[in-house]
PDB file of C-alpha atoms in Angstrom:
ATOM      1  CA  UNK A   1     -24.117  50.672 252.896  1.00  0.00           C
ATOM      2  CA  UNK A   2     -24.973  54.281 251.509  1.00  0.00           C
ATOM      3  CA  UNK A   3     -28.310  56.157 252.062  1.00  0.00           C
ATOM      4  CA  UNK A   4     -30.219  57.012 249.439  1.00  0.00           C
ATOM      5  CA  UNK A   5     -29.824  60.701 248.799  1.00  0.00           C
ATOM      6  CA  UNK A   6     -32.795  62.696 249.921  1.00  0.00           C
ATOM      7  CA  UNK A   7     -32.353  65.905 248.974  1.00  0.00           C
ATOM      8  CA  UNK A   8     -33.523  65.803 244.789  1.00  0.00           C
ATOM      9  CA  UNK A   9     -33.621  69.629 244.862  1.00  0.00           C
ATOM     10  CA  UNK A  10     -34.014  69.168 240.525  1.00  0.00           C
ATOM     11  CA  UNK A  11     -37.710  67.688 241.248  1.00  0.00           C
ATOM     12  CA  UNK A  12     -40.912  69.005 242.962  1.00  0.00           C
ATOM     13  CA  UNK A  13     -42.573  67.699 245.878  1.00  0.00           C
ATOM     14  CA  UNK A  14     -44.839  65.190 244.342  1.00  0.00           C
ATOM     15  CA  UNK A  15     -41.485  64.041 242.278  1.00  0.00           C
ATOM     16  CA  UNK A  16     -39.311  64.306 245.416  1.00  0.00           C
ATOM     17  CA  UNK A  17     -42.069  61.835 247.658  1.00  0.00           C
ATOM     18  CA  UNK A  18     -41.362  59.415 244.761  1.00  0.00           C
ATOM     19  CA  UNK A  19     -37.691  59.253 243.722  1.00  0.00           C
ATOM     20  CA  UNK A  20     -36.656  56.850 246.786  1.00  0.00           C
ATOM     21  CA  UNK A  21     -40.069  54.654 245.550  1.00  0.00           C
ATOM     22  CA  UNK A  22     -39.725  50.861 243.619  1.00  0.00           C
ATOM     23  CA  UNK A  23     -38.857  51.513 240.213  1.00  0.00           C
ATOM     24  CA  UNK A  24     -42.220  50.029 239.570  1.00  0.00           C
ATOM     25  CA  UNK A  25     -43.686  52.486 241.415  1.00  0.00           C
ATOM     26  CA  UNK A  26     -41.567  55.161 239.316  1.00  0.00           C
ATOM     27  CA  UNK A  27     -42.024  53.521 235.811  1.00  0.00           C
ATOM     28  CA  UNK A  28     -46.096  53.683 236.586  1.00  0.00           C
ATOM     29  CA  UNK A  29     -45.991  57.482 237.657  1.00  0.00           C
ATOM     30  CA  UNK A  30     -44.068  58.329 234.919  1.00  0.00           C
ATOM     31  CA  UNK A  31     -46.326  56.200 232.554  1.00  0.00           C
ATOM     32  CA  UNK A  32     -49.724  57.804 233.790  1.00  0.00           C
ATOM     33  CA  UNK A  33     -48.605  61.464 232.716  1.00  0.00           C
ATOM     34  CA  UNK A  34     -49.856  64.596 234.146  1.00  0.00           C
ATOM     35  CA  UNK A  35     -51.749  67.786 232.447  1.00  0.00           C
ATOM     36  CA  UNK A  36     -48.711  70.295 231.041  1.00  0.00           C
ATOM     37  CA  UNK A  37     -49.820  73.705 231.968  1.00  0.00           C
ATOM     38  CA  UNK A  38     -48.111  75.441 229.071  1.00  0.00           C
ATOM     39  CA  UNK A  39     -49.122  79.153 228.128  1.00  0.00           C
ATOM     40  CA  UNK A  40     -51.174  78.682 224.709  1.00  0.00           C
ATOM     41  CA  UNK A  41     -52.683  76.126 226.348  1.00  0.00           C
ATOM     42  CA  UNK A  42     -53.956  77.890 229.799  1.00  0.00           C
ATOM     43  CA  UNK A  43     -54.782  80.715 227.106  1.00  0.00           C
ATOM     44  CA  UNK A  44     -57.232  78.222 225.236  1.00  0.00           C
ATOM     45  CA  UNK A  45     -58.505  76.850 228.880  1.00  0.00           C
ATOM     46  CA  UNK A  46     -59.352  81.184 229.822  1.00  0.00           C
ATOM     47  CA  UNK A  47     -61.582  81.193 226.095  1.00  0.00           C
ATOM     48  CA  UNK A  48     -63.034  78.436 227.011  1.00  0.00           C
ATOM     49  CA  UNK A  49     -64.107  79.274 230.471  1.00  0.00           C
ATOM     50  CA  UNK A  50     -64.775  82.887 229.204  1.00  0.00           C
ATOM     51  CA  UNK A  51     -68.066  81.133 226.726  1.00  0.00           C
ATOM     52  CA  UNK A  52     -69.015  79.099 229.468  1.00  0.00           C
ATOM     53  CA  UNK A  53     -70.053  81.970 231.352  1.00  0.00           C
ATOM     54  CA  UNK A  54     -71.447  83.822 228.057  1.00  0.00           C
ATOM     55  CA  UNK A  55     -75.111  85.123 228.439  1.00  0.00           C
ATOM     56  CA  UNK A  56     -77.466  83.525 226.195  1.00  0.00           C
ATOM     57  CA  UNK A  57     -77.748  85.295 223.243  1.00  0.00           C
ATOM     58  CA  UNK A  58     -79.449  84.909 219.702  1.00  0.00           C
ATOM     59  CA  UNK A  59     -75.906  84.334 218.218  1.00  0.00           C
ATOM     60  CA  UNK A  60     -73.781  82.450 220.818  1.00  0.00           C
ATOM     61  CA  UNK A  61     -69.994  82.541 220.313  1.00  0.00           C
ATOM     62  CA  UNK A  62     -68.501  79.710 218.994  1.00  0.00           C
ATOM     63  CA  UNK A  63     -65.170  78.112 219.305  1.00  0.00           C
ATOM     64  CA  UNK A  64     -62.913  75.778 216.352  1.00  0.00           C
ATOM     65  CA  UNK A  65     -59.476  74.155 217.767  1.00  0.00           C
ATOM     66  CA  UNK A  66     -57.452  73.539 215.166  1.00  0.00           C
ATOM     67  CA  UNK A  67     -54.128  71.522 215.813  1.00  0.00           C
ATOM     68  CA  UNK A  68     -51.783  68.916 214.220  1.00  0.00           C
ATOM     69  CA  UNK A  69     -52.612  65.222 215.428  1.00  0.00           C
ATOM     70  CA  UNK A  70     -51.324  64.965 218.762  1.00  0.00           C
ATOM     71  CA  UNK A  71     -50.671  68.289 219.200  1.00  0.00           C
ATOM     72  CA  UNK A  72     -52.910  68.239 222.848  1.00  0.00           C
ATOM     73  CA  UNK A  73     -55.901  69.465 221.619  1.00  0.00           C
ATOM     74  CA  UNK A  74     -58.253  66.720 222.960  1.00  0.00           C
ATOM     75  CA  UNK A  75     -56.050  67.084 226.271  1.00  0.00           C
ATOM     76  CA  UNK A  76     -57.004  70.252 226.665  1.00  0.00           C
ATOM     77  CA  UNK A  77     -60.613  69.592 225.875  1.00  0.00           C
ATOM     78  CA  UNK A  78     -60.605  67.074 228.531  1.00  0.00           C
ATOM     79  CA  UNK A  79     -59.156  69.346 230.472  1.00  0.00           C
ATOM     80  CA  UNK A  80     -61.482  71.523 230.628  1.00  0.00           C
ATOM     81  CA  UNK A  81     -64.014  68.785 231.116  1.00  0.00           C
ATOM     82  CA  UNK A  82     -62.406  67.499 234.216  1.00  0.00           C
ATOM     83  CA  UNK A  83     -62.940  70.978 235.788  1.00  0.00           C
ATOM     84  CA  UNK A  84     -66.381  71.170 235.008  1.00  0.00           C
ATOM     85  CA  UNK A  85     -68.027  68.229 235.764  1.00  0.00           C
ATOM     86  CA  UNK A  86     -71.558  66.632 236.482  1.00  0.00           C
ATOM     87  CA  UNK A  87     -73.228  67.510 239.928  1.00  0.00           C
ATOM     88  CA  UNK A  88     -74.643  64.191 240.365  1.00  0.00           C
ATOM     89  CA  UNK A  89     -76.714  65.029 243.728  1.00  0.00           C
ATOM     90  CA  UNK A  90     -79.407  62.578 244.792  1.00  0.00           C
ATOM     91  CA  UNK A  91     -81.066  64.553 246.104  1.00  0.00           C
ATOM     92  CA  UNK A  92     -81.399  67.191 243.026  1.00  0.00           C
ATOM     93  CA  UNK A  93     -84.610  67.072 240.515  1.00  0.00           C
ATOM     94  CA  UNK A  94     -82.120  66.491 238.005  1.00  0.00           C
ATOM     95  CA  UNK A  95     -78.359  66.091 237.331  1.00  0.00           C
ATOM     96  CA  UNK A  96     -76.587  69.587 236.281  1.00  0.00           C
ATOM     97  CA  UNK A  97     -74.304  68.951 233.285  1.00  0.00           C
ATOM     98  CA  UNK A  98     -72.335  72.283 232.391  1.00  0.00           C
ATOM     99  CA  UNK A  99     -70.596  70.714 229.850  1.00  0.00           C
ATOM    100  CA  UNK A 100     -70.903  67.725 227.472  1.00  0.00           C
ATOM    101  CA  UNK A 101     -68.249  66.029 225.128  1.00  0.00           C
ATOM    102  CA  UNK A 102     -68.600  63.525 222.700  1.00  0.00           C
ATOM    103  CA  UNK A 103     -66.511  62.814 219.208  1.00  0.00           C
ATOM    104  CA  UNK A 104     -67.888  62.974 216.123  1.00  0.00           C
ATOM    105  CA  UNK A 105     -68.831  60.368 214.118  1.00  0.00           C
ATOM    106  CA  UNK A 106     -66.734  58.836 211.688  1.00  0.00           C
ATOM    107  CA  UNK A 107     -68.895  60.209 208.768  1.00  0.00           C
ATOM    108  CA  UNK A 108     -70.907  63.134 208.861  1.00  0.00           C
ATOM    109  CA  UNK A 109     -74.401  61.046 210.042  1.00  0.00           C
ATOM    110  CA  UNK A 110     -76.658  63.135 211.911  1.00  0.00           C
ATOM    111  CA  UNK A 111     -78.501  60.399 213.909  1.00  0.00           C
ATOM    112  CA  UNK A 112     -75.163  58.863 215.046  1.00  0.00           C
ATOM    113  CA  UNK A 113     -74.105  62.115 216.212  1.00  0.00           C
ATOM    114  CA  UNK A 114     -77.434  62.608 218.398  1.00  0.00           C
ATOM    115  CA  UNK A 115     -77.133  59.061 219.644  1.00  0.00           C
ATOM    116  CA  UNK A 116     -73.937  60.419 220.701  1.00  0.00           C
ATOM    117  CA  UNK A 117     -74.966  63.134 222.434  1.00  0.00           C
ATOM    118  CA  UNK A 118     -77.754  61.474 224.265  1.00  0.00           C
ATOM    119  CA  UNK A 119     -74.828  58.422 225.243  1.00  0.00           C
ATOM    120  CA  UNK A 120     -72.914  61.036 226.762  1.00  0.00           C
ATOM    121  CA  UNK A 121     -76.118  62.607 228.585  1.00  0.00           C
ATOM    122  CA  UNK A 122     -76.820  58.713 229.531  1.00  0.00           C
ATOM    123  CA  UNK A 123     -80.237  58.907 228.524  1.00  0.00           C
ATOM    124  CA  UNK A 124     -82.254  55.830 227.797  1.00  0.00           C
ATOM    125  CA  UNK A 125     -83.528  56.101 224.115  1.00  0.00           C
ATOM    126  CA  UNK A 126     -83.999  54.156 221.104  1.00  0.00           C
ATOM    127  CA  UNK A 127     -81.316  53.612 218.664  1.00  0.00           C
ATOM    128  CA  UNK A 128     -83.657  53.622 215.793  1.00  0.00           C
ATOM    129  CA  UNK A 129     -85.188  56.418 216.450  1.00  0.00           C
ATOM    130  CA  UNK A 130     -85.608  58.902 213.965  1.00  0.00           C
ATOM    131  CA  UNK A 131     -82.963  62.007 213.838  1.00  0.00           C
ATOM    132  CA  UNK A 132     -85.725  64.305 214.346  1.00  0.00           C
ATOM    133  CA  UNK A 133     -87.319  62.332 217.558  1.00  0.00           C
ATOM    134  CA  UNK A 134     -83.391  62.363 219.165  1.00  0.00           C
ATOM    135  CA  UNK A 135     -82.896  65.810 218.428  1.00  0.00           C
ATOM    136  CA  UNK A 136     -86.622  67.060 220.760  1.00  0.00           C
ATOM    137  CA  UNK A 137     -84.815  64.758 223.338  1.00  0.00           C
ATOM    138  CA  UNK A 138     -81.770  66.128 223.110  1.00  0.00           C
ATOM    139  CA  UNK A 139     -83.159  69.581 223.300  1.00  0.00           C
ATOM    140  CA  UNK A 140     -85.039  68.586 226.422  1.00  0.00           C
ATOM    141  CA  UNK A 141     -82.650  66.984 228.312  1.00  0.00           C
ATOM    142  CA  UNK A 142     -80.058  70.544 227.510  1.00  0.00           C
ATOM    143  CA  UNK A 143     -82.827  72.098 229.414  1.00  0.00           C
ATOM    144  CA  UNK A 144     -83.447  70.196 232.336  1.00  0.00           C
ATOM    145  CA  UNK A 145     -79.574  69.580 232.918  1.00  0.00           C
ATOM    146  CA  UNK A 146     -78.404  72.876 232.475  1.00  0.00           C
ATOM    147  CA  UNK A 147     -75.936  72.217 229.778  1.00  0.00           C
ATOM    148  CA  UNK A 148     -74.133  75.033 228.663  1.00  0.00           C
ATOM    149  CA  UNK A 149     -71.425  74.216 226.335  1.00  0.00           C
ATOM    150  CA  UNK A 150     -70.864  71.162 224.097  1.00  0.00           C
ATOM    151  CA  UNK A 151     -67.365  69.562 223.044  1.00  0.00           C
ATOM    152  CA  UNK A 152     -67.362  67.952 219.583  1.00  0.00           C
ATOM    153  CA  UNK A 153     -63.727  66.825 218.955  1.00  0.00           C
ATOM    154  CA  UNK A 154     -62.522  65.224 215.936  1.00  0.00           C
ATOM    155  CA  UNK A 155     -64.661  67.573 213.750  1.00  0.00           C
ATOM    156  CA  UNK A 156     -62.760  66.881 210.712  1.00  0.00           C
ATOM    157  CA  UNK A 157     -64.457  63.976 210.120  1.00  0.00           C
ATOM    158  CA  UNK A 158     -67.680  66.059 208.532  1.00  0.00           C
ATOM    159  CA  UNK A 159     -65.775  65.748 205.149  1.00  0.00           C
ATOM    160  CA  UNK A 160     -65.532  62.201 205.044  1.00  0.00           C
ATOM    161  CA  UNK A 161     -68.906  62.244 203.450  1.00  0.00           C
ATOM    162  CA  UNK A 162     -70.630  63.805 200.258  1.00  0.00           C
ATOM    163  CA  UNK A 163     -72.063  67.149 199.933  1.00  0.00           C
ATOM    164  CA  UNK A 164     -75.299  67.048 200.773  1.00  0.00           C
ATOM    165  CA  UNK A 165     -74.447  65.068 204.057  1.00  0.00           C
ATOM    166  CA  UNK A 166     -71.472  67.445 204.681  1.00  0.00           C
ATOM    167  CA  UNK A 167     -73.961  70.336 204.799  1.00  0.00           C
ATOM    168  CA  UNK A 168     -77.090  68.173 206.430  1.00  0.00           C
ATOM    169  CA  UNK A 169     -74.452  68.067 209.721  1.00  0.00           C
ATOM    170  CA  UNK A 170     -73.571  71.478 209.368  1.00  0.00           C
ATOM    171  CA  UNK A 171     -77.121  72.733 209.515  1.00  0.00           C
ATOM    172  CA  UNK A 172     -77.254  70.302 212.853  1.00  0.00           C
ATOM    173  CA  UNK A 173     -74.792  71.980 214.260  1.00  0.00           C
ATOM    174  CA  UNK A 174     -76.875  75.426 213.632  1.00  0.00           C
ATOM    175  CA  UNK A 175     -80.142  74.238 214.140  1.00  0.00           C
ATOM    176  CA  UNK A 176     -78.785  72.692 217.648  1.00  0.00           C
ATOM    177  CA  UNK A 177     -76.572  76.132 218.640  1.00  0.00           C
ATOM    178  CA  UNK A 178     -79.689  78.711 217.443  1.00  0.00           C
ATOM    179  CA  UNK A 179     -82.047  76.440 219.349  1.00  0.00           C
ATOM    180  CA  UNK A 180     -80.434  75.385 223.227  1.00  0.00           C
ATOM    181  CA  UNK A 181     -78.254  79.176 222.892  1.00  0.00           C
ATOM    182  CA  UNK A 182     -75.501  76.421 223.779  1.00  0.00           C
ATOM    183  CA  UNK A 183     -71.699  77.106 223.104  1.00  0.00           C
ATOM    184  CA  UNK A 184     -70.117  74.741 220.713  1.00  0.00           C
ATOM    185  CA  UNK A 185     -66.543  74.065 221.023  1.00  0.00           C
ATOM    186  CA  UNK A 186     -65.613  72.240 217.555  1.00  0.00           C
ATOM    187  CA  UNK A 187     -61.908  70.666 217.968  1.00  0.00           C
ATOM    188  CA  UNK A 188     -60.010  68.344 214.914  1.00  0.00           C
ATOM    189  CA  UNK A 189     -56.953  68.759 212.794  1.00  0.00           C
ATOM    190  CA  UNK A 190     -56.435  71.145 210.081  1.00  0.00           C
ATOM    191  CA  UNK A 191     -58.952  69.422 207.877  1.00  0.00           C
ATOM    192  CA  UNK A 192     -61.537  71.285 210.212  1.00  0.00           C
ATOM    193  CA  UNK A 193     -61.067  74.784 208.799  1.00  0.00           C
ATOM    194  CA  UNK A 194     -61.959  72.970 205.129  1.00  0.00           C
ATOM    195  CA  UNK A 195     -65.069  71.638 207.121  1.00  0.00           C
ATOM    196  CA  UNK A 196     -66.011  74.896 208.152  1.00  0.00           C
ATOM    197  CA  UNK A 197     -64.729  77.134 205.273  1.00  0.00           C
ATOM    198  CA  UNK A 198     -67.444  75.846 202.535  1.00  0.00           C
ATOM    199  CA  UNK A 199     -70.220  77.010 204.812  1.00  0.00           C
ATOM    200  CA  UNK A 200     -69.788  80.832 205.267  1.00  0.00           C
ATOM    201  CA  UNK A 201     -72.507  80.771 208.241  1.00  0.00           C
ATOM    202  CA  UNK A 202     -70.233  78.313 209.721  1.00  0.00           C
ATOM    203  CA  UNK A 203     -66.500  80.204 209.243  1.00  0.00           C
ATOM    204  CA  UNK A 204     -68.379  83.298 210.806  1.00  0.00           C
ATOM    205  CA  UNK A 205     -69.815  81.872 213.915  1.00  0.00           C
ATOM    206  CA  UNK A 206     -66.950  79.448 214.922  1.00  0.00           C
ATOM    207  CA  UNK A 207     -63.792  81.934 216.248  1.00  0.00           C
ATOM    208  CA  UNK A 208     -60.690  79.837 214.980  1.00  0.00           C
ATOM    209  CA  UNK A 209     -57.905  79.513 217.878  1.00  0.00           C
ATOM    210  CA  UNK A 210     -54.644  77.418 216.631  1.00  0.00           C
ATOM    211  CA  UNK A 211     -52.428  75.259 218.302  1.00  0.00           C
ATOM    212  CA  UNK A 212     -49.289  75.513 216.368  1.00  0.00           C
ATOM    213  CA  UNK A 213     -46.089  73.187 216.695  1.00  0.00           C
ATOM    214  CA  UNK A 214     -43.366  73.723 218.985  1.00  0.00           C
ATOM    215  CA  UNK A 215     -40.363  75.122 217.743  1.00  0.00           C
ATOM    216  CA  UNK A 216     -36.916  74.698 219.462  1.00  0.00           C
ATOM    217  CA  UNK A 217     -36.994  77.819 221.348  1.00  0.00           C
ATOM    218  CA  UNK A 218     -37.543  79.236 225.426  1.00  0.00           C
ATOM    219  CA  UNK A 219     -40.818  77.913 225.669  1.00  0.00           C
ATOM    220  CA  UNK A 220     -40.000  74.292 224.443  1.00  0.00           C
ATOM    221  CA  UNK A 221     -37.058  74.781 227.061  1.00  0.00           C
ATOM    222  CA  UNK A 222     -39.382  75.871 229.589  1.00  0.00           C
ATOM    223  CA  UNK A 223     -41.619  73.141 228.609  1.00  0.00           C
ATOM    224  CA  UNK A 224     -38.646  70.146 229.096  1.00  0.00           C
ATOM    225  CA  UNK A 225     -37.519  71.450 232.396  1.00  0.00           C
ATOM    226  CA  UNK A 226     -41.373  71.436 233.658  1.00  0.00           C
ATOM    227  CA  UNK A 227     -41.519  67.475 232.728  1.00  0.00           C
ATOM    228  CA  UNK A 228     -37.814  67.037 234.191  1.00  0.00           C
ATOM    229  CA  UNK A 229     -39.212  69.051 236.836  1.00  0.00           C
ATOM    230  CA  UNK A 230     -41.986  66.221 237.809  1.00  0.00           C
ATOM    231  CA  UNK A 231     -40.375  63.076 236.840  1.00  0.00           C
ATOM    232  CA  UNK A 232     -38.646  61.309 239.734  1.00  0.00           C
ATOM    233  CA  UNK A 233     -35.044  60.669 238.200  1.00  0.00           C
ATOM    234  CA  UNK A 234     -32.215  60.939 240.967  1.00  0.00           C
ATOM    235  CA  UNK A 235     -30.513  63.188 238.746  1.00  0.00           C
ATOM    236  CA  UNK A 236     -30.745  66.078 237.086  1.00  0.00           C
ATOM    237  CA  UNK A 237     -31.241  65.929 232.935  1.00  0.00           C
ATOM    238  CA  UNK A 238     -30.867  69.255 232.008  1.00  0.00           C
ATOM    239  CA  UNK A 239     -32.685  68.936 229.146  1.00  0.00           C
ATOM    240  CA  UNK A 240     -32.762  72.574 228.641  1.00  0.00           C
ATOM    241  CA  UNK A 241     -29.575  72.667 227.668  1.00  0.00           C
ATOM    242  CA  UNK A 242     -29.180  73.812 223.847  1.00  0.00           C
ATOM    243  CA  UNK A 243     -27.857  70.088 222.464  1.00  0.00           C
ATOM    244  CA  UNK A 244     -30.352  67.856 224.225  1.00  0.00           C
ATOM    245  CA  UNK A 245     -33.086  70.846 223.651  1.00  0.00           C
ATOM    246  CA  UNK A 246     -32.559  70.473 220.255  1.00  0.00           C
ATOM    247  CA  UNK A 247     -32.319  66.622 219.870  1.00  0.00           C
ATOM    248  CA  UNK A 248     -35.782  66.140 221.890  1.00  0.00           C
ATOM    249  CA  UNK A 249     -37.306  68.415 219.296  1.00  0.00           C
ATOM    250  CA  UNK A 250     -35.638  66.741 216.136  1.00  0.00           C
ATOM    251  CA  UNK A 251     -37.032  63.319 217.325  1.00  0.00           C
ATOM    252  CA  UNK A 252     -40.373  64.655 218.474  1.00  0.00           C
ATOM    253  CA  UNK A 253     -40.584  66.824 215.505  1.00  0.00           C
ATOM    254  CA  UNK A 254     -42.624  69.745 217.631  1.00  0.00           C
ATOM    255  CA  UNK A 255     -45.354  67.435 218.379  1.00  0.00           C
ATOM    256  CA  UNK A 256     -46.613  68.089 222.710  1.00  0.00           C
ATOM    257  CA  UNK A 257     -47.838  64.067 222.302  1.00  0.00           C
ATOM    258  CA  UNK A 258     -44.938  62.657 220.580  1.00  0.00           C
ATOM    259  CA  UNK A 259     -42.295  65.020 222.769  1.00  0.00           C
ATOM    260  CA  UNK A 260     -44.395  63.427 225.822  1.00  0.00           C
ATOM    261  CA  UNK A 261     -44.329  59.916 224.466  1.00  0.00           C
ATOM    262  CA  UNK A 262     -40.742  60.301 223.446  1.00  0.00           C
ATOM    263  CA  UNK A 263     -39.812  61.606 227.441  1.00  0.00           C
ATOM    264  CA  UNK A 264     -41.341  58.981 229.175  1.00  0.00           C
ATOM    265  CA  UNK A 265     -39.193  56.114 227.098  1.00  0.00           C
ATOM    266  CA  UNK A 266     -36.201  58.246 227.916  1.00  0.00           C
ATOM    267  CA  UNK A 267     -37.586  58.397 231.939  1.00  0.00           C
ATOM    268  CA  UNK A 268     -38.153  54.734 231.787  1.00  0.00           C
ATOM    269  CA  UNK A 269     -34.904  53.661 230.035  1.00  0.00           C
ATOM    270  CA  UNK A 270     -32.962  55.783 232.207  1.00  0.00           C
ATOM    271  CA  UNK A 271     -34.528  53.811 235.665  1.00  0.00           C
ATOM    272  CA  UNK A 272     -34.252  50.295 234.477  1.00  0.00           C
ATOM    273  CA  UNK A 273     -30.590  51.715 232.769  1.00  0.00           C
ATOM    274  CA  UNK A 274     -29.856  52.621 236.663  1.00  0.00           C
ATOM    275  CA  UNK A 275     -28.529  56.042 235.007  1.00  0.00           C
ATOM    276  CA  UNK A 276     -31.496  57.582 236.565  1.00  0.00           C
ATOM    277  CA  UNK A 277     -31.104  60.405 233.874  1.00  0.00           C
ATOM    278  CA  UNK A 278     -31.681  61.389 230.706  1.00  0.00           C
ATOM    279  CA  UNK A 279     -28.870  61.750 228.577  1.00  0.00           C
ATOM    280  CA  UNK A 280     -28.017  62.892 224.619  1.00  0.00           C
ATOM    281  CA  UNK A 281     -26.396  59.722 223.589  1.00  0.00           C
ATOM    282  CA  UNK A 282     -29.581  57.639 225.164  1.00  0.00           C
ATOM    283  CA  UNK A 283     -31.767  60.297 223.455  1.00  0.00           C
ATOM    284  CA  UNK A 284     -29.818  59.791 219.991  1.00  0.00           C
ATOM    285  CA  UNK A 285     -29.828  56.009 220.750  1.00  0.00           C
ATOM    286  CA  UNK A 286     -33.220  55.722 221.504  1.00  0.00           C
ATOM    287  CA  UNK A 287     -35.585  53.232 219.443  1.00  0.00           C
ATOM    288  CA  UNK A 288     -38.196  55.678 218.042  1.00  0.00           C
ATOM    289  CA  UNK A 289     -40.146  56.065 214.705  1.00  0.00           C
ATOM    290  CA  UNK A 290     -40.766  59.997 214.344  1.00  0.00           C
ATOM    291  CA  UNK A 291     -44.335  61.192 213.721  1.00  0.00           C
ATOM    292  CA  UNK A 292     -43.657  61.303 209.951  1.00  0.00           C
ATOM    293  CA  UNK A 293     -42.077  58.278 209.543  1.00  0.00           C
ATOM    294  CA  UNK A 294     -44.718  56.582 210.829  1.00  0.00           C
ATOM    295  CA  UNK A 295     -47.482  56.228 207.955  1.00  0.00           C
ATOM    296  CA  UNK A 296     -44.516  54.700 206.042  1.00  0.00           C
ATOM    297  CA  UNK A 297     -43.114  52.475 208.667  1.00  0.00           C
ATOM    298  CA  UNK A 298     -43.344  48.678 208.078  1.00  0.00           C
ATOM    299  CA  UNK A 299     -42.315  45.858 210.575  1.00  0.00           C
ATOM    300  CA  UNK A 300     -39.998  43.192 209.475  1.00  0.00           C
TER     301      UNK A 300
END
């Protein structure tokens, strides 16, 4: 009976501990996915950290991420959240929260997005509350925990609404950053820059930074040999190479999720396969609606 080979030198160390594991054990690392350190997004992690430090000022520096649906925009955001969380000491007057996430509402509602806020802060308050009695709380509460910077993804969702509640949030958002001296870090798809644009108080004070699509080029390269890289296959992929390069990004269509998504089914398929590698006629082969076939896509 033949060893196992050992020596994997096409994976790192945390791949290399695994690739002898169950394929169970392989199937559920590959399925629970890691944070991709690309470049734009370790730039948009520096900004970030860069406004978290900001001195308060009367006009605090504001953020907008703009990408395509599952470009990684809320990965990043959550990200940046992991790195920067809670001190929850018990023996602290009160529990420091640098930073604070929540998504926005479905509609542009003001008291849902303070009931939000206040979920996310875990405060015990009434849900009927008027806006105006969340928003002292809120204030309050920014104060005591030391909150310094406040995630709103999904910000594209302040035009779902009419005009006058489009602009109500807006002036929220202004009231709430002129009054704490917080940084706001607004996050959605390109709808946001519409959201923002009709308010020229709100284009100047929120600093747009853009995640754009991949193209097929040394970065997306570098980008497939980085999740080769960390996937515990027994063999090497080479999905840098210019064919299989090219059909990842045909099928993924430039899209970090979908590329991701698309990877681990190839990962997977290629353990239970027992090719234990990813190759262009399984890529080719591979069951998978693209991103914009999807809308249109109908079971039968």
């Amino acid at each position: 009976m033949l060893d196992k080979p050992t020596d994997y030198a096409h994976l790192n160390e945390a791949a290399k501990a695994l690739a002898n594991a169950p394929d169970a054990a392989r199937i559920h690392s590959i399925r629970a996915g890691t944070w991709l350190g690309y470049p734009r997004g370790k730039e948009i992690l520096v900004r970030m950290e860069d406004l978290l430090e900001y001195p308060r000022i009367t006009r605090m520096p504001n953020m907008l991420l703009v990408a395509a649906s599952f470009n990684g925009k809320t990965s990043i955001l959550e990200r940046f959240l992991a790195q920067h969380p809670p001190d929850l000491d018990p023996l602290g007057e009160a529990t420091i929260c640098p930073v604070v996430m929540v998504e926005s509402p479905p509609s542009p509602d003001v008291s849902a997005f303070y009931s939000r806020i206040l979920d996310a802060l875990m405060a015990v308050y009434k849900p009927n509350a008027p806006p105006q009695d969340k928003y002292s709380q809120i204030k309050l509460l920014f104060k005591q925990m030391g909150v310094k910077m406040l995630i709103i993804d999904e910000i594209h969702h302040l035009i779902a609404g009419g005009l006058k509640r489009q602009q109500e949030f807006r002036n929220a958002l202004k009231s709430l950053g002129n009054e704490t001296k917080i940084v706001i870090v607004a996050a959605g798809i390109e709808d946001a820059f519409n959201a923002f644009n009709t308010d020229p108080q709100m284009s100047s004070r929120f600093c747009p930074e853009e995640l754009p699509l991949w193209r097929a080029d040394n970065q997306f390269g570098a980008l497939l040999a980085t999740l080769e890289l960390r996937t515990p296959l027994r063999k090497p992929s080479n999905l840098k190479e210019p064919a299989m390069m090219l059909e990842m990004h045909t099928r993924s269509e430039g899209t970090l999720g979908d590329l991701c998504d698309l990877f681990k089914e190839l990962a997977v398929d290629a353990i239970r396969s027992k090719a234990e590698q990813i190759t262009l006629e399984r890529i080719r082969a591979l069951r998978w609606v693209p991103p914009s076939k999807r809308k249109q896509y109908q079971r039968i």
